[in-house]
Short mmCIF file of C-alpha atoms in Angstrom, two decimals:
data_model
loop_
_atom_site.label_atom_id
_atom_site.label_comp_id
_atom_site.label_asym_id
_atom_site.label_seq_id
_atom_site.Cartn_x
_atom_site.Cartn_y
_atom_site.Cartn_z
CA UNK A 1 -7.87 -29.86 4.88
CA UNK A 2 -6.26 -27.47 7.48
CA UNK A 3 -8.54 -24.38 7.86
CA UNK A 4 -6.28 -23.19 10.84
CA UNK A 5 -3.30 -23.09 8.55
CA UNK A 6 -5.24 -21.23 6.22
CA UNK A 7 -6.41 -18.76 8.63
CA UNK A 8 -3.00 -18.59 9.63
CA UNK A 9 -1.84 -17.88 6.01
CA UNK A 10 -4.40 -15.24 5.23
CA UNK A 11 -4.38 -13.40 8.26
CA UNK A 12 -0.80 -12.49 8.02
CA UNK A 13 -1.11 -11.47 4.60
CA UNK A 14 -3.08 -8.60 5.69
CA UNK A 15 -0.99 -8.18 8.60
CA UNK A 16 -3.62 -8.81 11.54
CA UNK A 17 -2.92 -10.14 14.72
CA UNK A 18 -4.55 -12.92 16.20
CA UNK A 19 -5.57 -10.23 19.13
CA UNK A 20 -7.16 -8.02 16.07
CA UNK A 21 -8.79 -11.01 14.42
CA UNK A 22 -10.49 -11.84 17.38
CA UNK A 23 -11.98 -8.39 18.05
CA UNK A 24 -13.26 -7.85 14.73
CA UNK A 25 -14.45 -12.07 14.82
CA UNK A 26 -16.14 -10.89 18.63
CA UNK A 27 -14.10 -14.17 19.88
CA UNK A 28 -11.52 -13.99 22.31
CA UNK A 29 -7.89 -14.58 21.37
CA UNK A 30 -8.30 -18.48 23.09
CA UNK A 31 -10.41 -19.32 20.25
CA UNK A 32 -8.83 -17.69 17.60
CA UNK A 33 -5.45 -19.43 18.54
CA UNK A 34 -7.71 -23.05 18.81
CA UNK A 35 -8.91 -22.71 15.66
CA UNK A 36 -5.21 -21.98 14.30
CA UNK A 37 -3.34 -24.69 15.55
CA UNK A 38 -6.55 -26.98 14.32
CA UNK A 39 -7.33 -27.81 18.05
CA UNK A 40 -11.26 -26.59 16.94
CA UNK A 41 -12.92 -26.46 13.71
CA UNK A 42 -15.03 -23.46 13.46
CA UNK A 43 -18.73 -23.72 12.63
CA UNK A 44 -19.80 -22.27 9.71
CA UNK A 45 -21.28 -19.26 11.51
CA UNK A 46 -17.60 -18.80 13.10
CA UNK A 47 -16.52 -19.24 9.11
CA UNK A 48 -18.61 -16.44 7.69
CA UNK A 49 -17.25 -13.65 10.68
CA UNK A 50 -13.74 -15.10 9.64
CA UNK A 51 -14.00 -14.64 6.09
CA UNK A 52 -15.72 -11.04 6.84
CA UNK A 53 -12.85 -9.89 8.84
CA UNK A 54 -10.29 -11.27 6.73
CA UNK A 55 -11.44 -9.59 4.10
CA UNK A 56 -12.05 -13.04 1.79
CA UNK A 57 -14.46 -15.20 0.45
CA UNK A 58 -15.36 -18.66 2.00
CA UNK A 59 -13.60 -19.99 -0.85
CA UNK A 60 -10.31 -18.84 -0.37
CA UNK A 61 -10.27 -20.07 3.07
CA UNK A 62 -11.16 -23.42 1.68
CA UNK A 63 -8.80 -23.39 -1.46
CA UNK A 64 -6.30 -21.76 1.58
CA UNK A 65 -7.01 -25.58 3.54
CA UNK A 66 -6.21 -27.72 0.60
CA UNK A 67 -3.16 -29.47 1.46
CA UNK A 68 -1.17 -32.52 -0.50
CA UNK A 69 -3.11 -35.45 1.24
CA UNK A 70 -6.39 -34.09 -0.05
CA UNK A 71 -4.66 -34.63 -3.56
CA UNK A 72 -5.14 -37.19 -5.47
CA UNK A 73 -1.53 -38.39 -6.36
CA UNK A 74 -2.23 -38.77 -10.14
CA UNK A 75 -3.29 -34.91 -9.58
CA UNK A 76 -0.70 -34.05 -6.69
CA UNK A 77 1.93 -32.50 -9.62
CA UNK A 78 -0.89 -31.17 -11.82
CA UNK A 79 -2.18 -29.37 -7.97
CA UNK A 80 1.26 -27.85 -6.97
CA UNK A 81 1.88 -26.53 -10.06
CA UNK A 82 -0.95 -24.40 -9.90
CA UNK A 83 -2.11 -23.96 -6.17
CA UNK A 84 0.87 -21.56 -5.08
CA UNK A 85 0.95 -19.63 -7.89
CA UNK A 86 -3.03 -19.36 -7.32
CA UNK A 87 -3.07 -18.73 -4.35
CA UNK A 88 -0.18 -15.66 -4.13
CA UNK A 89 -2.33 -13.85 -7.13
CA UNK A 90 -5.58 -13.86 -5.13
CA UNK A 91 -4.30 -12.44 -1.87
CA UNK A 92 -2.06 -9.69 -3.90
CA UNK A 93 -4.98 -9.00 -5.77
CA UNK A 94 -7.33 -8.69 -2.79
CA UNK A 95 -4.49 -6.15 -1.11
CA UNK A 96 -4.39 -3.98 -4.54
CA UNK A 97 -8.54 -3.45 -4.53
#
């Protein structure tokens, strides 16, 4: 799992900076930028004001972190099939609400 890449991912979908997510996280921009490029994994505390100023769920975090190796490969075709498509309708919907 990669929760910086998902952080990543999601928080340029709603076009935030890493300087805005860490004002509305109250982190500085060090730790945002850590926790992006997977150098620290945020506690779950640190989870809940990320998924608050992003806007999301836990969940989609999470589903955001899924990446091939956490796969099975009898699943891995079954998984890419669906993941991307998944995951584009649940930001867009999020940005229509």
């Amino acid at each position: 799992m990669n929760i910086g890449k998902a952080i990543v991912t999601i928080r340029k979908a709603r076009k935030m900076t890493q300087k805005e997510l860490a004002g509305r996280c109250c982190m500085s921009q060090n730790a945002i930028v850590a926790i992006e490029k997977n150098r620290s994994q945020p506690p779950m505390e640190t989870m809940k004001r990320l998924q608050e100023a992003l806007g999301v769920p836990q969940s989609y975090i999470l589903l955001y972190s899924i990446e091939n190796c956490d796969i099975p490969e009898d699943k891995l075709k079954t998984a890419r099939q669906l993941l991307k498509p998944l995951k584009d309708y649940l930001l867009k919907e999020d940005e229509d609400d």
